[in-house]
Amino acid sequence: MQVASWLPRVELPFAAPSRPELLVAFEPEPEPQVAAAPQAKAPPASPGVAPASNDAVRERPRIEVPKPGAAKASEPAAAAEVSTPVRERPVPPPRFALQLLRAGSCALLVELPTGEPFQSRDPSYLLLKDLLRAAGLPDAPQIIGEPVRWPLLVRGNMDQGPQAALDFVQSFIGARLEEQEPCACLWLIGLPAIRFAGDADAEAYNRELQVEELGAAWALPGLELLMDEPQRKRELWQAMQRVRRRWLEASA
């Protein structure tokens, strides 16, 4: 019917994809040496289009277009990775033993290095008696209650981390002190006593603290540490001269 097929050289917007066998380019055929029979003239080519042919010379490179379904499928996986919570390792419970004592107008929360109550001939207990005499307090302190040993439970799901230990020790001391006469100063002897009763650290050694609901406190190095490092006794003695006015004025 003398109908010529024409294909665009470039992809037209919103046009249906062309068949691959038609997307070819051709080379012009040599003119015949003999006169050709007159043929009907083809309609002039529109700009930007080329005639179709079955003689393939080379194929155009195909452009890969991402499928919409692939992107949607990857979205749930990415969302699942983001929404997966990271489990934090539970903080192991601290381990310590503390004994509450009373000497005159002062209360003493003392670290028990071995976890057992003081014996009369223990070197650490003898050092404690020396400190009390130097402070002008009775050197035979009264034991108040049983030692506080942490963790409370060996097994179980109860929270026994550092914050739980702090809350328990402060509550325990507050309850015991309410049963006693007013306390002029609370001695915190040893790092566990400072940390879990005064909510402080080793930087508070030989300093005065103001503990909420417990009142004035004095932080001291542990008895074992004082025996291992005797040079600390000098700093402790200098701090004691500043702090002792609290209990001397209360007992006057």
mmCIF file of C-alpha atoms in Angstrom:
data_model
loop_
_atom_site.group_PDB
_atom_site.id
_atom_site.type_symbol
_atom_site.label_atom_id
_atom_site.label_comp_id
_atom_site.label_asym_id
_atom_site.label_seq_id
_atom_site.Cartn_x
_atom_site.Cartn_y
_atom_site.Cartn_z
ATOM 1 C CA MET A 1 0.000 0.000 0.000
ATOM 2 C CA GLN A 2 3.135 2.141 -0.261
ATOM 3 C CA VAL A 3 2.963 3.065 3.459
ATOM 4 C CA ALA A 4 6.379 3.843 4.913
ATOM 5 C CA SER A 5 7.103 3.108 8.614
ATOM 6 C CA TRP A 6 9.006 5.785 10.534
ATOM 7 C CA LEU A 7 10.542 5.550 13.949
ATOM 8 C CA PRO A 8 11.849 8.379 16.152
ATOM 9 C CA ARG A 9 15.591 8.702 16.663
ATOM 10 C CA VAL A 10 15.057 9.499 20.354
ATOM 11 C CA GLU A 11 12.492 8.347 22.885
ATOM 12 C CA LEU A 12 9.425 10.509 22.826
ATOM 13 C CA PRO A 13 7.761 11.439 26.127
ATOM 14 C CA PHE A 14 4.721 9.366 27.059
ATOM 15 C CA ALA A 15 5.217 7.174 23.942
ATOM 16 C CA ALA A 16 4.938 3.386 23.975
ATOM 17 C CA PRO A 17 8.318 1.557 23.786
ATOM 18 C CA SER A 18 9.401 0.589 20.261
ATOM 19 C CA ARG A 19 10.137 -2.947 19.211
ATOM 20 C CA PRO A 20 13.848 -3.790 19.545
ATOM 21 C CA GLU A 21 14.138 -5.159 15.987
ATOM 22 C CA LEU A 22 13.093 -1.817 14.551
ATOM 23 C CA LEU A 23 15.589 0.235 16.572
ATOM 24 C CA VAL A 24 18.445 -0.163 14.112
ATOM 25 C CA ALA A 25 20.429 2.158 11.948
ATOM 26 C CA PHE A 26 21.371 1.562 8.387
ATOM 27 C CA GLU A 27 23.918 2.580 5.865
ATOM 28 C CA PRO A 28 22.840 3.938 2.478
ATOM 29 C CA GLU A 29 22.904 1.421 -0.355
ATOM 30 C CA PRO A 30 25.076 2.242 -3.405
ATOM 31 C CA GLU A 31 23.255 3.684 -6.331
ATOM 32 C CA PRO A 32 22.631 1.112 -9.094
ATOM 33 C CA GLN A 33 24.523 1.498 -12.358
ATOM 34 C CA VAL A 34 21.390 1.008 -14.349
ATOM 35 C CA ALA A 35 18.489 3.320 -14.411
ATOM 36 C CA ALA A 36 15.896 2.355 -11.894
ATOM 37 C CA ALA A 37 12.253 2.252 -12.624
ATOM 38 C CA PRO A 38 10.386 5.284 -11.535
ATOM 39 C CA GLN A 39 9.056 4.898 -8.025
ATOM 40 C CA ALA A 40 6.575 6.813 -6.098
ATOM 41 C CA LYS A 41 8.156 9.462 -3.976
ATOM 42 C CA ALA A 42 7.989 8.856 -0.286
ATOM 43 C CA PRO A 43 6.661 11.610 1.863
ATOM 44 C CA PRO A 44 9.378 13.905 3.195
ATOM 45 C CA ALA A 45 10.918 12.817 6.465
ATOM 46 C CA SER A 46 9.999 14.750 9.487
ATOM 47 C CA PRO A 47 12.849 16.264 11.468
ATOM 48 C CA GLY A 48 14.197 13.886 14.133
ATOM 49 C CA VAL A 49 12.875 10.584 12.612
ATOM 50 C CA ALA A 50 14.506 7.875 10.481
ATOM 51 C CA PRO A 51 13.019 5.161 8.232
ATOM 52 C CA ALA A 52 12.724 1.631 9.572
ATOM 53 C CA SER A 53 14.619 -1.333 8.093
ATOM 54 C CA ASN A 54 15.254 -5.023 8.833
ATOM 55 C CA ASP A 55 19.038 -4.830 8.111
ATOM 56 C CA ALA A 56 20.541 -4.370 11.582
ATOM 57 C CA VAL A 57 23.947 -2.775 11.769
ATOM 58 C CA ARG A 58 24.193 -2.040 15.513
ATOM 59 C CA GLU A 59 21.786 -1.869 18.390
ATOM 60 C CA ARG A 60 21.279 1.159 20.552
ATOM 61 C CA PRO A 61 22.346 0.761 24.166
ATOM 62 C CA ARG A 62 19.389 0.027 26.353
ATOM 63 C CA ILE A 63 18.797 2.265 29.342
ATOM 64 C CA GLU A 64 17.886 0.356 32.454
ATOM 65 C CA VAL A 65 14.967 2.025 34.205
ATOM 66 C CA PRO A 66 14.477 0.983 37.844
ATOM 67 C CA LYS A 67 11.191 -0.706 38.477
ATOM 68 C CA PRO A 68 8.921 0.959 41.019
ATOM 69 C CA GLY A 69 8.382 -2.334 42.827
ATOM 70 C CA ALA A 70 12.091 -2.771 43.599
ATOM 71 C CA ALA A 71 12.317 0.503 45.506
ATOM 72 C CA LYS A 72 9.166 -0.274 47.451
ATOM 73 C CA ALA A 73 10.479 -3.709 48.374
ATOM 74 C CA SER A 74 13.689 -2.268 49.842
ATOM 75 C CA GLU A 75 11.832 0.280 51.984
ATOM 76 C CA PRO A 76 10.413 -2.237 54.522
ATOM 77 C CA ALA A 77 13.856 -3.814 54.979
ATOM 78 C CA ALA A 78 15.457 -0.434 55.645
ATOM 79 C CA ALA A 79 12.653 0.536 58.004
ATOM 80 C CA ALA A 80 13.080 -2.749 59.870
ATOM 81 C CA GLU A 81 16.786 -2.083 60.382
ATOM 82 C CA VAL A 82 16.077 1.383 61.767
ATOM 83 C CA SER A 83 13.283 0.254 64.072
ATOM 84 C CA THR A 84 15.243 -2.651 65.567
ATOM 85 C CA PRO A 85 16.226 -1.506 69.096
ATOM 86 C CA VAL A 86 19.790 -1.993 70.265
ATOM 87 C CA ARG A 87 19.888 -3.997 73.461
ATOM 88 C CA GLU A 88 22.076 -2.494 76.148
ATOM 89 C CA ARG A 89 24.056 -4.762 78.387
ATOM 90 C CA PRO A 90 22.808 -4.665 81.985
ATOM 91 C CA VAL A 91 25.149 -2.937 84.413
ATOM 92 C CA PRO A 92 26.552 -5.507 86.858
ATOM 93 C CA PRO A 93 25.638 -4.819 90.493
ATOM 94 C CA PRO A 94 28.367 -3.289 92.660
ATOM 95 C CA ARG A 95 29.769 -5.358 95.491
ATOM 96 C CA PHE A 96 30.495 -3.881 98.906
ATOM 97 C CA ALA A 97 29.844 -4.233 102.637
ATOM 98 C CA LEU A 98 29.206 -1.287 104.963
ATOM 99 C CA GLN A 99 28.795 -1.041 108.744
ATOM 100 C CA LEU A 100 26.978 1.803 110.485
ATOM 101 C CA LEU A 101 28.424 2.878 113.845
ATOM 102 C CA ARG A 102 27.786 5.615 116.411
ATOM 103 C CA ALA A 103 30.499 7.496 118.302
ATOM 104 C CA GLY A 104 29.285 10.407 120.424
ATOM 105 C CA SER A 105 27.438 12.928 118.272
ATOM 106 C CA CYS A 106 28.767 11.419 115.013
ATOM 107 C CA ALA A 107 27.582 8.494 112.935
ATOM 108 C CA LEU A 108 30.117 6.464 110.965
ATOM 109 C CA LEU A 109 29.450 4.483 107.795
ATOM 110 C CA VAL A 110 32.579 2.361 107.394
ATOM 111 C CA GLU A 111 33.611 0.113 104.526
ATOM 112 C CA LEU A 112 34.265 -3.501 105.562
ATOM 113 C CA PRO A 113 37.081 -4.615 103.246
ATOM 114 C CA THR A 114 36.586 -8.335 103.988
ATOM 115 C CA GLY A 115 32.788 -8.118 104.251
ATOM 116 C CA GLU A 116 32.920 -9.309 107.867
ATOM 117 C CA PRO A 117 32.294 -7.216 111.008
ATOM 118 C CA PHE A 118 35.267 -5.660 112.790
ATOM 119 C CA GLN A 119 37.177 -7.703 115.344
ATOM 120 C CA SER A 120 38.728 -6.028 118.354
ATOM 121 C CA ARG A 121 42.297 -6.727 117.218
ATOM 122 C CA ASP A 122 41.866 -5.977 113.516
ATOM 123 C CA PRO A 123 44.488 -3.433 112.351
ATOM 124 C CA SER A 124 41.772 -1.502 110.492
ATOM 125 C CA TYR A 125 39.624 -1.324 113.643
ATOM 126 C CA LEU A 126 42.584 -0.168 115.714
ATOM 127 C CA LEU A 127 43.200 2.595 113.167
ATOM 128 C CA LEU A 128 39.549 3.624 113.425
ATOM 129 C CA LYS A 129 39.887 3.929 117.206
ATOM 130 C CA ASP A 130 42.941 6.155 116.733
ATOM 131 C CA LEU A 131 40.982 8.423 114.379
ATOM 132 C CA LEU A 132 38.156 8.754 116.889
ATOM 133 C CA ARG A 133 40.533 9.667 119.703
ATOM 134 C CA ALA A 134 42.206 12.278 117.492
ATOM 135 C CA ALA A 135 38.778 13.732 116.685
ATOM 136 C CA GLY A 136 37.830 13.988 120.376
ATOM 137 C CA LEU A 137 35.136 11.277 120.131
ATOM 138 C CA PRO A 138 34.641 8.048 122.094
ATOM 139 C CA ASP A 139 36.975 5.348 120.778
ATOM 140 C CA ALA A 140 34.494 2.519 121.400
ATOM 141 C CA PRO A 141 31.854 3.072 118.690
ATOM 142 C CA GLN A 142 28.445 1.444 119.014
ATOM 143 C CA ILE A 143 27.345 -0.897 116.226
ATOM 144 C CA ILE A 144 23.978 0.038 114.677
ATOM 145 C CA GLY A 145 22.226 -2.815 112.902
ATOM 146 C CA GLU A 146 23.665 -5.489 110.683
ATOM 147 C CA PRO A 147 26.204 -4.750 107.949
ATOM 148 C CA VAL A 148 24.765 -3.700 104.596
ATOM 149 C CA ARG A 149 25.981 -6.180 101.978
ATOM 150 C CA TRP A 150 25.365 -5.577 98.309
ATOM 151 C CA PRO A 151 23.978 -7.112 96.174
ATOM 152 C CA LEU A 152 21.110 -8.113 98.383
ATOM 153 C CA LEU A 153 20.105 -11.106 96.254
ATOM 154 C CA VAL A 154 22.377 -13.567 94.489
ATOM 155 C CA ARG A 155 19.691 -14.434 91.940
ATOM 156 C CA GLY A 156 16.558 -12.810 90.676
ATOM 157 C CA ASN A 157 15.420 -10.108 88.295
ATOM 158 C CA MET A 158 15.426 -7.250 90.795
ATOM 159 C CA ASP A 159 17.401 -4.200 89.735
ATOM 160 C CA GLN A 160 20.594 -4.137 91.816
ATOM 161 C CA GLY A 161 22.594 -1.615 89.803
ATOM 162 C CA PRO A 162 24.462 1.410 91.199
ATOM 163 C CA GLN A 163 21.374 3.632 91.385
ATOM 164 C CA ALA A 164 19.405 0.986 93.269
ATOM 165 C CA ALA A 165 22.315 0.583 95.686
ATOM 166 C CA LEU A 166 22.450 4.361 96.253
ATOM 167 C CA ASP A 167 18.731 4.560 96.996
ATOM 168 C CA PHE A 168 18.845 1.609 99.378
ATOM 169 C CA VAL A 169 21.872 2.746 101.379
ATOM 170 C CA GLN A 170 20.554 6.292 101.792
ATOM 171 C CA SER A 171 17.154 4.974 102.880
ATOM 172 C CA PHE A 172 18.776 2.564 105.327
ATOM 173 C CA ILE A 173 20.945 5.257 106.937
ATOM 174 C CA GLY A 174 18.076 7.727 107.101
ATOM 175 C CA ALA A 175 15.860 5.204 108.881
ATOM 176 C CA ARG A 176 18.584 4.258 111.395
ATOM 177 C CA LEU A 177 19.501 7.870 112.154
ATOM 178 C CA GLU A 178 15.860 8.719 112.904
ATOM 179 C CA GLU A 179 16.013 6.149 115.690
ATOM 180 C CA GLN A 180 19.095 7.845 117.211
ATOM 181 C CA GLU A 181 19.780 11.221 118.752
ATOM 182 C CA PRO A 182 20.453 14.048 116.294
ATOM 183 C CA CYS A 183 23.681 13.476 114.400
ATOM 184 C CA ALA A 184 26.175 16.358 114.096
ATOM 185 C CA CYS A 185 28.136 14.773 111.238
ATOM 186 C CA LEU A 186 28.090 11.542 109.237
ATOM 187 C CA TRP A 187 31.525 10.069 108.528
ATOM 188 C CA LEU A 188 31.712 8.272 105.189
ATOM 189 C CA ILE A 189 34.817 6.073 105.440
ATOM 190 C CA GLY A 190 35.824 4.331 102.224
ATOM 191 C CA LEU A 191 34.888 4.800 98.578
ATOM 192 C CA PRO A 192 31.741 2.573 98.685
ATOM 193 C CA ALA A 193 30.400 4.621 101.597
ATOM 194 C CA ILE A 194 31.122 7.888 99.776
ATOM 195 C CA ARG A 195 29.646 6.643 96.515
ATOM 196 C CA PHE A 196 26.492 4.946 97.733
ATOM 197 C CA ALA A 197 25.643 7.212 100.678
ATOM 198 C CA GLY A 198 27.066 10.579 99.617
ATOM 199 C CA ASP A 199 26.609 10.191 95.836
ATOM 200 C CA ALA A 200 30.228 11.313 95.296
ATOM 201 C CA ASP A 201 33.548 9.773 94.227
ATOM 202 C CA ALA A 202 37.200 9.662 95.278
ATOM 203 C CA GLU A 203 37.653 13.363 94.529
ATOM 204 C CA ALA A 204 35.591 14.082 97.663
ATOM 205 C CA TYR A 205 38.212 12.627 100.026
ATOM 206 C CA ASN A 206 38.706 14.834 103.119
ATOM 207 C CA ARG A 207 35.894 17.171 102.044
ATOM 208 C CA GLU A 208 32.596 18.088 103.626
ATOM 209 C CA LEU A 209 29.418 17.071 101.802
ATOM 210 C CA GLN A 210 25.811 18.073 102.198
ATOM 211 C CA VAL A 211 23.730 14.983 101.486
ATOM 212 C CA GLU A 212 20.019 15.426 100.911
ATOM 213 C CA GLU A 213 17.944 13.948 103.759
ATOM 214 C CA LEU A 214 21.142 12.884 105.598
ATOM 215 C CA GLY A 215 22.622 16.278 106.428
ATOM 216 C CA ALA A 216 26.299 17.143 106.825
ATOM 217 C CA ALA A 217 28.835 14.454 105.989
ATOM 218 C CA TRP A 218 32.608 14.093 105.883
ATOM 219 C CA ALA A 219 34.297 11.894 103.264
ATOM 220 C CA LEU A 220 37.384 9.915 104.360
ATOM 221 C CA PRO A 221 39.620 7.406 102.555
ATOM 222 C CA GLY A 222 39.105 3.779 103.494
ATOM 223 C CA LEU A 223 40.940 2.298 106.454
ATOM 224 C CA GLU A 224 42.822 -0.176 104.265
ATOM 225 C CA LEU A 225 43.880 2.656 101.940
ATOM 226 C CA LEU A 226 45.156 4.713 104.872
ATOM 227 C CA MET A 227 47.291 1.777 106.013
ATOM 228 C CA ASP A 228 48.630 1.128 102.529
ATOM 229 C CA GLU A 229 49.356 4.819 101.854
ATOM 230 C CA PRO A 230 50.342 6.462 105.173
ATOM 231 C CA GLN A 231 50.989 9.812 103.469
ATOM 232 C CA ARG A 232 47.219 10.258 103.254
ATOM 233 C CA LYS A 233 46.998 10.569 107.039
ATOM 234 C CA ARG A 234 48.515 14.047 106.941
ATOM 235 C CA GLU A 235 45.826 15.363 104.591
ATOM 236 C CA LEU A 236 43.175 13.669 106.708
ATOM 237 C CA TRP A 237 44.486 15.292 109.879
ATOM 238 C CA GLN A 238 44.477 18.751 108.282
ATOM 239 C CA ALA A 239 40.894 18.236 107.107
ATOM 240 C CA MET A 240 39.872 17.005 110.550
ATOM 241 C CA GLN A 241 40.976 20.294 112.142
ATOM 242 C CA ARG A 242 38.470 22.116 109.960
ATOM 243 C CA VAL A 243 35.572 19.719 110.364
ATOM 244 C CA ARG A 244 35.804 18.714 114.058
ATOM 245 C CA ARG A 245 34.104 21.937 115.157
ATOM 246 C CA ARG A 246 30.811 20.374 114.041
ATOM 247 C CA TRP A 247 30.756 17.638 116.664
ATOM 248 C CA LEU A 248 32.701 19.525 119.340
ATOM 249 C CA GLU A 249 30.121 22.318 119.328
ATOM 250 C CA ALA A 250 27.287 19.780 119.390
ATOM 251 C CA SER A 251 28.708 17.947 122.428
ATOM 252 C CA ALA A 252 29.576 21.123 124.356
#
